[in-house]
Short mmCIF file of C-alpha atoms and ligand atoms in Angstrom, two decimals:
data_model
loop_
_atom_site.label_atom_id
_atom_site.label_comp_id
_atom_site.label_asym_id
_atom_site.label_seq_id
_atom_site.Cartn_x
_atom_site.Cartn_y
_atom_site.Cartn_z
CA UNK A 1 46.49 -15.87 26.75
CA UNK A 2 43.20 -17.70 27.00
CA UNK A 3 41.57 -15.21 24.60
CA UNK A 4 44.33 -16.01 22.13
CA UNK A 5 43.70 -19.72 22.55
CA UNK A 6 39.94 -19.21 22.15
CA UNK A 7 40.59 -17.43 18.85
CA UNK A 8 42.86 -20.26 17.72
CA UNK A 9 40.18 -22.83 18.56
CA UNK A 10 37.60 -20.83 16.59
CA UNK A 11 40.02 -20.64 13.67
CA UNK A 12 40.41 -24.41 13.71
CA UNK A 13 36.66 -24.89 13.86
CA UNK A 14 36.35 -22.87 10.66
CA UNK A 15 37.69 -25.95 8.88
CA UNK A 16 34.70 -28.00 10.01
CA UNK A 17 31.85 -28.01 7.54
CA UNK A 18 28.28 -28.38 8.77
CA UNK A 19 26.82 -31.53 7.17
CA UNK A 20 24.16 -30.59 4.64
CA UNK A 21 25.35 -26.99 4.41
CA UNK A 22 28.06 -25.46 2.26
CA UNK A 23 29.58 -23.48 5.09
CA UNK A 24 31.61 -24.17 8.21
CA UNK A 25 30.07 -24.23 11.66
CA UNK A 26 31.70 -20.94 12.72
CA UNK A 27 30.52 -18.93 9.69
CA UNK A 28 27.03 -20.33 10.22
CA UNK A 29 27.10 -18.85 13.73
CA UNK A 30 26.58 -22.22 15.38
CA UNK A 31 29.52 -22.09 17.78
CA UNK A 32 29.10 -20.43 21.19
CA UNK A 33 31.80 -18.42 22.91
CA UNK A 34 34.82 -20.61 23.47
CA UNK A 35 36.01 -20.63 27.06
CA UNK A 36 39.55 -21.76 27.68
CA UNK A 37 40.71 -22.53 31.15
CA UNK A 38 43.75 -24.47 32.33
CA UNK A 39 44.36 -25.88 28.89
CA UNK A 40 40.77 -27.02 28.48
CA UNK A 41 38.29 -25.64 25.97
CA UNK A 42 34.54 -25.52 26.51
CA UNK A 43 31.96 -24.56 23.90
CA UNK A 44 28.66 -25.60 22.43
CA UNK A 45 27.42 -26.08 18.87
CA UNK A 46 23.79 -25.27 18.09
CA UNK A 47 22.06 -27.91 16.01
CA UNK A 48 18.44 -28.70 15.18
CA UNK A 49 17.17 -30.92 18.00
CA UNK A 50 16.08 -33.71 15.65
CA UNK A 51 19.64 -33.98 14.31
CA UNK A 52 21.36 -34.18 17.69
CA UNK A 53 22.03 -37.91 17.44
CA UNK A 54 23.19 -37.96 13.84
CA UNK A 55 25.51 -35.03 14.50
CA UNK A 56 27.46 -36.82 17.24
CA UNK A 57 30.40 -37.34 14.79
CA UNK A 58 30.43 -33.55 14.23
CA UNK A 59 30.71 -33.04 18.00
CA UNK A 60 33.59 -35.50 18.16
CA UNK A 61 35.37 -33.87 15.21
CA UNK A 62 34.97 -30.45 16.81
CA UNK A 63 36.45 -31.76 20.08
CA UNK A 64 39.35 -33.35 18.21
CA UNK A 65 40.03 -30.15 16.25
CA UNK A 66 39.94 -28.02 19.40
CA UNK A 67 42.29 -30.43 21.19
CA UNK A 68 44.72 -30.26 18.27
CA UNK A 69 45.40 -26.58 19.01
CA UNK A 70 48.72 -26.19 20.76
CA UNK A 71 48.06 -25.39 24.40
CA UNK A 72 44.69 -27.18 24.51
CA UNK A 73 44.76 -30.58 26.18
CA UNK A 74 41.08 -31.46 26.10
CA UNK A 75 37.76 -30.05 24.97
CA UNK A 76 34.22 -30.36 26.26
CA UNK A 77 31.84 -29.84 23.39
CA UNK A 78 28.09 -30.00 23.82
CA UNK A 79 25.47 -30.08 21.09
CA UNK A 80 22.70 -27.73 22.04
CA UNK A 81 19.32 -27.48 20.43
CA UNK A 82 19.02 -23.79 19.95
CA UNK A 83 16.71 -21.83 17.68
CA UNK A 84 19.79 -20.17 16.22
CA UNK A 85 20.40 -23.39 14.34
CA UNK A 86 17.58 -22.52 11.99
CA UNK A 87 15.23 -25.00 13.58
CA UNK A 88 11.86 -23.57 14.51
CA UNK A 89 10.41 -24.93 17.74
CA UNK A 90 7.84 -26.90 15.79
CA UNK A 91 10.54 -28.81 13.95
CA UNK A 92 11.57 -30.90 16.92
CA UNK A 93 11.32 -34.68 17.07
CA UNK A 94 8.30 -35.92 15.10
CA UNK A 95 7.45 -38.65 17.62
CA UNK A 96 6.79 -35.95 20.18
CA UNK A 97 3.41 -35.00 18.87
CA UNK A 98 1.86 -38.35 19.62
CA UNK A 99 -1.91 -37.96 19.77
CA UNK A 100 -3.39 -38.10 23.25
CA UNK A 101 -6.59 -39.81 22.18
CA UNK A 102 -7.71 -42.32 19.61
CA UNK A 103 -4.34 -44.05 19.90
CA UNK A 104 -3.47 -47.54 21.05
CA UNK A 105 -1.67 -46.12 24.07
CA UNK A 106 -4.54 -44.02 25.31
CA UNK A 107 -5.77 -46.45 27.96
CA UNK A 108 -3.12 -46.39 30.65
CA UNK A 109 -5.46 -47.45 33.43
CA UNK A 110 -6.15 -50.84 31.84
CA UNK A 111 -2.49 -51.83 31.89
CA UNK A 112 -1.49 -53.96 34.83
CA UNK A 113 1.33 -52.45 36.82
CA UNK A 114 3.07 -55.04 38.88
CA UNK A 115 5.01 -53.92 41.87
CA UNK A 116 8.25 -55.81 42.34
CA UNK A 117 8.60 -57.62 45.66
CA UNK A 118 11.47 -56.25 47.71
CA UNK A 119 11.74 -52.94 45.84
CA UNK A 120 10.42 -49.92 47.72
CA UNK A 121 10.27 -47.39 44.91
CA UNK A 122 11.11 -47.48 41.21
CA UNK A 123 12.12 -44.11 39.81
CA UNK A 124 12.62 -43.40 36.11
CA UNK A 125 15.28 -40.89 35.12
CA UNK A 126 14.23 -39.56 31.74
CA UNK A 127 14.91 -36.82 29.21
CA UNK A 128 13.13 -35.60 26.13
CA UNK A 129 16.24 -36.07 24.02
CA UNK A 130 19.70 -37.62 24.10
CA UNK A 131 22.93 -36.00 25.17
CA UNK A 132 21.60 -33.95 28.08
CA UNK A 133 23.46 -36.02 30.67
CA UNK A 134 20.60 -38.33 31.64
CA UNK A 135 22.79 -41.39 32.22
CA UNK A 136 25.41 -39.39 34.10
CA UNK A 137 22.65 -38.00 36.32
CA UNK A 138 21.01 -41.41 36.81
CA UNK A 139 24.27 -43.02 37.94
CA UNK A 140 25.34 -40.19 40.23
CA UNK A 141 21.84 -39.92 41.66
CA UNK A 142 21.73 -43.66 42.46
CA UNK A 143 25.16 -43.43 44.09
CA UNK A 144 24.07 -40.31 45.98
CA UNK A 145 20.96 -42.09 47.29
CA UNK A 146 23.28 -44.86 48.44
CA UNK A 147 25.65 -42.33 50.04
CA UNK A 148 22.61 -40.96 51.90
CA UNK A 149 22.17 -44.40 53.47
CA UNK A 150 19.56 -45.94 51.15
CA UNK A 151 19.75 -49.29 49.39
CA UNK A 152 19.84 -48.23 45.76
CA UNK A 153 20.43 -49.98 42.42
CA UNK A 154 20.29 -48.89 38.82
CA UNK A 155 18.80 -50.43 35.70
CA UNK A 156 20.05 -49.25 32.33
CA UNK A 157 17.03 -49.24 30.03
CA UNK A 158 18.81 -47.12 27.45
CA UNK A 159 18.67 -49.93 24.99
CA UNK A 160 19.88 -47.88 22.03
CA UNK A 161 23.13 -46.99 23.70
CA UNK A 162 23.61 -48.77 27.01
CA UNK A 163 26.21 -46.70 28.83
CA UNK A 164 26.10 -48.03 32.38
CA UNK A 165 28.75 -50.73 31.87
CA UNK A 166 31.17 -47.91 30.98
CA UNK A 167 29.91 -45.33 33.49
CA UNK A 168 30.08 -47.86 36.32
CA UNK A 169 33.24 -49.56 35.00
CA UNK A 170 31.71 -53.03 34.89
CA UNK A 171 32.40 -55.69 32.28
CA UNK A 172 31.59 -59.35 31.80
CA UNK A 173 28.35 -61.28 31.67
CA UNK A 174 25.93 -61.63 34.56
CA UNK A 175 25.35 -65.09 36.02
CA UNK A 176 22.11 -66.91 36.63
CA UNK A 177 21.05 -67.91 40.11
CA UNK A 178 17.96 -70.06 40.60
CA UNK A 179 16.72 -69.15 37.16
CA UNK A 180 17.12 -65.43 37.78
CA UNK A 181 19.78 -63.03 36.57
CA UNK A 182 22.26 -61.88 39.18
CA UNK A 183 22.93 -58.15 38.73
CA UNK A 184 26.50 -56.96 38.28
CA UNK A 185 28.00 -54.80 40.98
CA UNK A 186 30.51 -51.99 41.50
CA UNK A 187 30.92 -49.23 44.11
CA UNK A 188 28.64 -51.34 46.32
CA UNK A 189 25.74 -50.89 43.93
CA UNK A 190 23.82 -53.42 41.86
CA UNK A 191 23.58 -52.63 38.16
CA UNK A 192 21.82 -54.29 35.28
CA UNK A 193 22.17 -53.30 31.66
CA UNK A 194 21.39 -54.71 28.26
CA UNK A 195 25.03 -53.89 27.60
CA UNK A 196 25.96 -56.93 29.74
CA UNK A 197 23.80 -59.24 27.67
CA UNK A 198 24.51 -58.24 24.10
CA UNK A 199 27.63 -57.15 22.33
CA UNK A 200 28.03 -53.46 21.69
CA UNK A 201 26.09 -52.40 18.64
CA UNK A 202 23.71 -55.36 18.66
CA UNK A 203 21.03 -53.58 20.65
CA UNK A 204 20.71 -51.00 17.90
CA UNK A 205 18.90 -53.37 15.55
CA UNK A 206 16.34 -54.52 18.11
CA UNK A 207 12.76 -53.73 17.38
CA UNK A 208 9.95 -52.45 19.61
CA UNK A 209 8.17 -55.46 21.14
CA UNK A 210 11.42 -57.35 21.65
CA UNK A 211 12.93 -54.41 23.46
CA UNK A 212 9.91 -53.97 25.68
CA UNK A 213 9.80 -57.59 26.80
CA UNK A 214 13.56 -57.60 27.39
CA UNK A 215 13.27 -54.49 29.54
CA UNK A 216 10.38 -55.80 31.61
CA UNK A 217 12.31 -59.03 32.04
CA UNK A 218 15.33 -57.13 33.32
CA UNK A 219 13.07 -55.35 35.73
CA UNK A 220 11.28 -58.42 37.05
CA UNK A 221 13.64 -61.33 36.55
CA UNK A 222 16.77 -59.83 37.99
CA UNK A 223 17.58 -60.83 41.56
CA UNK A 224 17.66 -57.28 42.88
CA UNK A 225 17.26 -58.29 46.52
CA UNK A 226 15.76 -55.79 48.97
CA UNK A 227 16.05 -52.21 47.74
CA UNK A 228 14.72 -48.87 48.93
CA UNK A 229 14.97 -47.48 45.45
CA UNK A 230 15.68 -48.70 41.93
CA UNK A 231 16.69 -46.01 39.46
CA UNK A 232 15.86 -46.72 35.81
CA UNK A 233 17.99 -44.91 33.26
CA UNK A 234 15.32 -44.54 30.58
CA UNK A 235 16.03 -44.46 26.86
CA UNK A 236 16.06 -40.82 25.66
CA UNK A 237 12.94 -39.45 24.04
CA UNK A 238 9.24 -40.19 24.25
CA UNK A 239 8.59 -43.05 21.83
CA UNK A 240 6.79 -46.37 22.26
CA UNK A 241 9.50 -48.07 24.30
CA UNK A 242 9.50 -45.25 26.84
CA UNK A 243 5.72 -45.16 27.00
CA UNK A 244 5.40 -48.90 27.57
CA UNK A 245 8.02 -48.85 30.26
CA UNK A 246 6.39 -45.87 31.96
CA UNK A 247 3.04 -47.66 31.81
CA UNK A 248 4.10 -51.05 33.05
CA UNK A 249 6.97 -50.50 35.45
CA UNK A 250 4.94 -49.54 38.54
CA UNK A 251 6.92 -46.34 38.85
CA UNK A 252 6.86 -44.27 42.02
CA UNK A 253 7.62 -41.35 39.74
CA UNK A 254 9.97 -39.81 37.25
CA UNK A 255 12.87 -37.39 37.36
CA UNK A 256 13.35 -35.30 34.21
CA UNK A 257 16.87 -34.22 33.28
CA UNK A 258 17.18 -31.15 31.09
CA UNK A 259 19.80 -28.73 29.91
CA UNK A 260 18.81 -25.08 30.15
CA UNK A 261 18.13 -24.24 26.51
CA UNK A 262 14.65 -23.53 25.35
CA UNK A 263 14.42 -26.41 22.94
CA UNK A 264 15.81 -28.89 25.37
CA UNK A 265 13.10 -27.69 27.71
CA UNK A 266 10.46 -28.18 25.08
CA UNK A 267 11.79 -31.71 24.78
CA UNK A 268 11.70 -32.04 28.56
CA UNK A 269 8.07 -30.95 28.51
CA UNK A 270 7.29 -33.80 26.11
CA UNK A 271 8.75 -36.22 28.63
CA UNK A 272 6.65 -34.60 31.36
CA UNK A 273 3.54 -34.96 29.20
CA UNK A 274 4.30 -38.61 28.51
CA UNK A 275 4.46 -39.42 32.23
CA UNK A 276 1.35 -37.35 32.90
CA UNK A 277 -0.50 -39.34 30.28
CA UNK A 278 0.20 -42.60 32.08
CA UNK A 279 -0.37 -40.98 35.50
CA UNK A 280 3.20 -41.27 36.71
CA UNK A 281 4.03 -38.38 39.06
CA UNK A 282 6.92 -36.08 38.17
CA UNK A 283 9.16 -36.20 41.23
CA UNK A 284 11.27 -33.35 39.98
CA UNK A 285 13.43 -31.70 37.37
CA UNK A 286 17.23 -31.57 37.39
CA UNK A 287 19.01 -28.91 35.39
CA UNK A 288 22.22 -30.43 34.05
CA UNK A 289 25.08 -28.42 32.51
CA UNK A 290 23.31 -25.45 34.09
CA UNK A 291 26.29 -23.14 34.12
CA UNK A 292 30.00 -23.33 33.66
CA UNK A 293 32.25 -22.58 36.62
CA UNK A 294 35.66 -21.39 35.51
CA UNK A 295 38.22 -23.57 37.32
CA UNK A 296 40.69 -20.65 37.27
CA UNK A 297 38.75 -17.68 38.54
CA UNK A 298 35.77 -19.50 40.09
CA UNK A 299 33.26 -17.27 38.35
CA UNK A 300 30.16 -18.76 36.87
CA UNK A 301 29.34 -18.38 33.17
CA UNK A 302 25.85 -18.96 31.85
CA UNK A 303 26.90 -20.17 28.43
CA UNK A 304 23.72 -22.18 28.05
CA UNK A 305 21.14 -19.82 29.48
CA UNK A 306 21.02 -20.99 33.09
CA UNK A 307 17.78 -21.16 35.08
CA UNK A 308 15.35 -22.37 32.41
CA UNK A 309 14.65 -25.66 34.14
CA UNK A 310 13.77 -24.03 37.46
CA UNK A 311 11.28 -21.73 35.71
CA UNK A 312 9.85 -24.69 33.80
CA UNK A 313 9.52 -26.75 36.98
CA UNK A 314 7.59 -23.87 38.59
CA UNK A 315 5.33 -23.65 35.58
CA UNK A 316 4.36 -27.32 35.60
CA UNK A 317 4.22 -27.47 39.37
CA UNK A 318 7.01 -30.08 39.67
CA UNK A 319 9.69 -29.77 42.34
CA UNK A 320 12.99 -28.32 41.14
CA UNK A 321 15.53 -30.79 42.52
CA UNK A 322 18.70 -28.85 41.75
CA UNK A 323 21.31 -27.96 39.20
CA UNK A 324 24.60 -29.50 38.19
CA UNK A 325 27.16 -27.31 36.40
CA UNK A 326 28.98 -28.20 33.24
CA UNK A 327 32.30 -29.32 34.57
CA UNK A 328 35.16 -31.19 32.97
CA UNK A 329 35.62 -33.15 36.20
CA UNK A 330 32.11 -34.60 35.85
CA UNK A 331 32.73 -35.54 32.25
CA UNK A 332 36.17 -37.07 32.74
CA UNK A 333 35.13 -39.07 35.80
CA UNK A 334 31.89 -40.16 34.21
CA UNK A 335 33.56 -41.31 31.03
CA UNK A 336 36.33 -43.05 33.00
CA UNK A 337 33.80 -45.08 34.97
CA UNK A 338 34.38 -43.37 38.30
CA UNK A 339 31.34 -41.14 38.87
CA UNK A 340 32.08 -37.97 40.89
CA UNK A 341 29.84 -39.04 43.76
CA UNK A 342 32.25 -41.91 44.52
CA UNK A 343 35.51 -40.50 43.13
CA UNK A 344 35.22 -37.06 44.78
CA UNK A 345 32.76 -37.69 47.60
CA UNK A 346 33.69 -34.49 49.44
CA UNK A 347 33.62 -32.24 46.38
CA UNK A 348 30.91 -29.74 45.48
CA UNK A 349 29.37 -31.93 42.76
CA UNK A 350 28.94 -34.93 45.05
CA UNK A 351 27.29 -32.59 47.56
CA UNK A 352 24.96 -31.26 44.88
CA UNK A 353 23.96 -34.78 43.82
CA UNK A 354 23.40 -35.84 47.45
CA UNK A 355 21.19 -32.81 48.00
CA UNK A 356 19.20 -33.69 44.86
CA UNK A 357 18.95 -37.27 46.15
CA UNK A 358 17.72 -36.03 49.52
CA UNK A 359 15.01 -33.88 47.95
CA UNK A 360 14.02 -36.74 45.65
CA UNK A 361 13.70 -39.17 48.57
CA UNK A 362 11.71 -36.62 50.59
CA UNK A 363 9.34 -36.36 47.62
CA UNK A 364 8.98 -40.15 47.36
CA UNK A 365 8.34 -40.49 51.09
CA UNK A 366 5.92 -37.57 51.03
CA UNK A 367 3.89 -39.29 48.35
CA UNK A 368 3.96 -42.63 50.13
CA UNK A 369 2.83 -41.13 53.44
CA UNK A 370 -0.63 -42.18 54.60
CA UNK A 371 -3.37 -39.66 53.86
CA UNK A 372 -4.42 -39.64 57.52
CA UNK A 373 -1.51 -39.41 59.90
CA UNK A 374 -1.61 -41.53 63.03
CA UNK A 375 -2.57 -39.45 66.02
CA UNK A 376 -1.87 -40.87 69.42
CA UNK A 377 -3.30 -39.59 72.70
CA UNK A 378 -1.38 -40.06 75.90
P1 ADP B 1 22.51 -38.90 27.91
O1 ADP B 1 22.30 -40.09 28.80
O2 ADP B 1 21.49 -37.83 28.14
O3 ADP B 1 22.68 -39.24 26.47
P2 ADP B 1 25.18 -38.77 29.06
O4 ADP B 1 24.95 -38.90 30.51
O5 ADP B 1 25.68 -39.97 28.31
O6 ADP B 1 23.87 -38.18 28.34
O7 ADP B 1 26.14 -37.51 28.84
C1 ADP B 1 26.59 -37.09 27.56
C2 ADP B 1 28.01 -36.56 27.69
O8 ADP B 1 28.00 -35.37 28.48
C3 ADP B 1 28.96 -37.53 28.42
O9 ADP B 1 30.22 -37.48 27.81
C4 ADP B 1 29.03 -36.99 29.84
O10 ADP B 1 30.24 -37.29 30.47
C5 ADP B 1 28.87 -35.51 29.61
N1 ADP B 1 28.24 -34.82 30.75
C6 ADP B 1 27.04 -35.11 31.32
N2 ADP B 1 26.78 -34.24 32.33
C7 ADP B 1 27.84 -33.39 32.41
C8 ADP B 1 28.19 -32.25 33.23
N3 ADP B 1 27.36 -31.81 34.19
N4 ADP B 1 29.38 -31.63 33.00
C9 ADP B 1 30.21 -32.07 32.01
N5 ADP B 1 29.94 -33.10 31.20
C10 ADP B 1 28.78 -33.76 31.38
#
């Protein structure tokens, strides 16, 4: 039955032409195996990594086509940056090959990093490219830190597409108190996002310096109160905005979110290099959409080449914090503004996020520990 439905989905997808090519996405070999389980379809489309953002409409069309098949209620479609897409590794995002010397950003040590009074540790959650689940991870990680008993908050610095208002189900404008911005709040957690300050779409036309000062303002002029940890959901990629923020935000460290594919990992490595350049420690790597667990039979399918992030973490000597499977429940809850950590606190995903949060906090505390431990003699 599900094989029949998979075939029907593939048939439908044959009507979807790849932009810039004269063939459909199935004939071009861009569509992965289609898994169908309990009326839900899961598959990925391989695209060149530099086109991932512009091909978002293609992803949406593919999801709509799959859902139009009788017997399919919903579809999870992921764009993956795979070499199959005819994109050699060297063809990834041009901004990635920023020179490491002779460039205006090559003097990180001269930039003043101001710690923020009342905030114990600021942690950036970053990814080399969009669509890997960075915001979903940032939100669930912040909520997991909170569930572990820490005072956590989250700042949405993803200026190009602020998603925290939606992910945290918060609307309205923040108020000012004593000349400072009062963060918005839901699920007991403080949240600040450019999405609260500008209308949707407006942020897209902002330019570099304006964005940077707005971000630093949100960091410093928001009345965060006393926090153990502030999670920053970074903009995807490794451009100027990301670099400035990494340089100036007095970060305790960064968490890199990656999907398992090779190219996504190459992108993740660019993010790692960016933080290295400004001497921000990598607190760990999270593998998102690591594998797909069939809700029917419970078996795990490695449709995206599971395990790449762990190997990469070993290679660069960063802690591997954990893996989160591709699961419709995560997507539906995330998109409905009720992140799994709060909507299904006893479920396996919430547990996985809490474990990642625990390892992350151990890493932060380990780094903050004094070099010479106190020894007391009785
Ligand atoms: P990014 O911040 O990297 O652009 P998002 O967090 O916005 O990515 O996630 C992109 C899409 O993928 C969202 O629709 C989200 O719900 C979905 N998603 C993220 N992580 C998972 C997961 N582990 N399983 C299923 N869907 C996921």
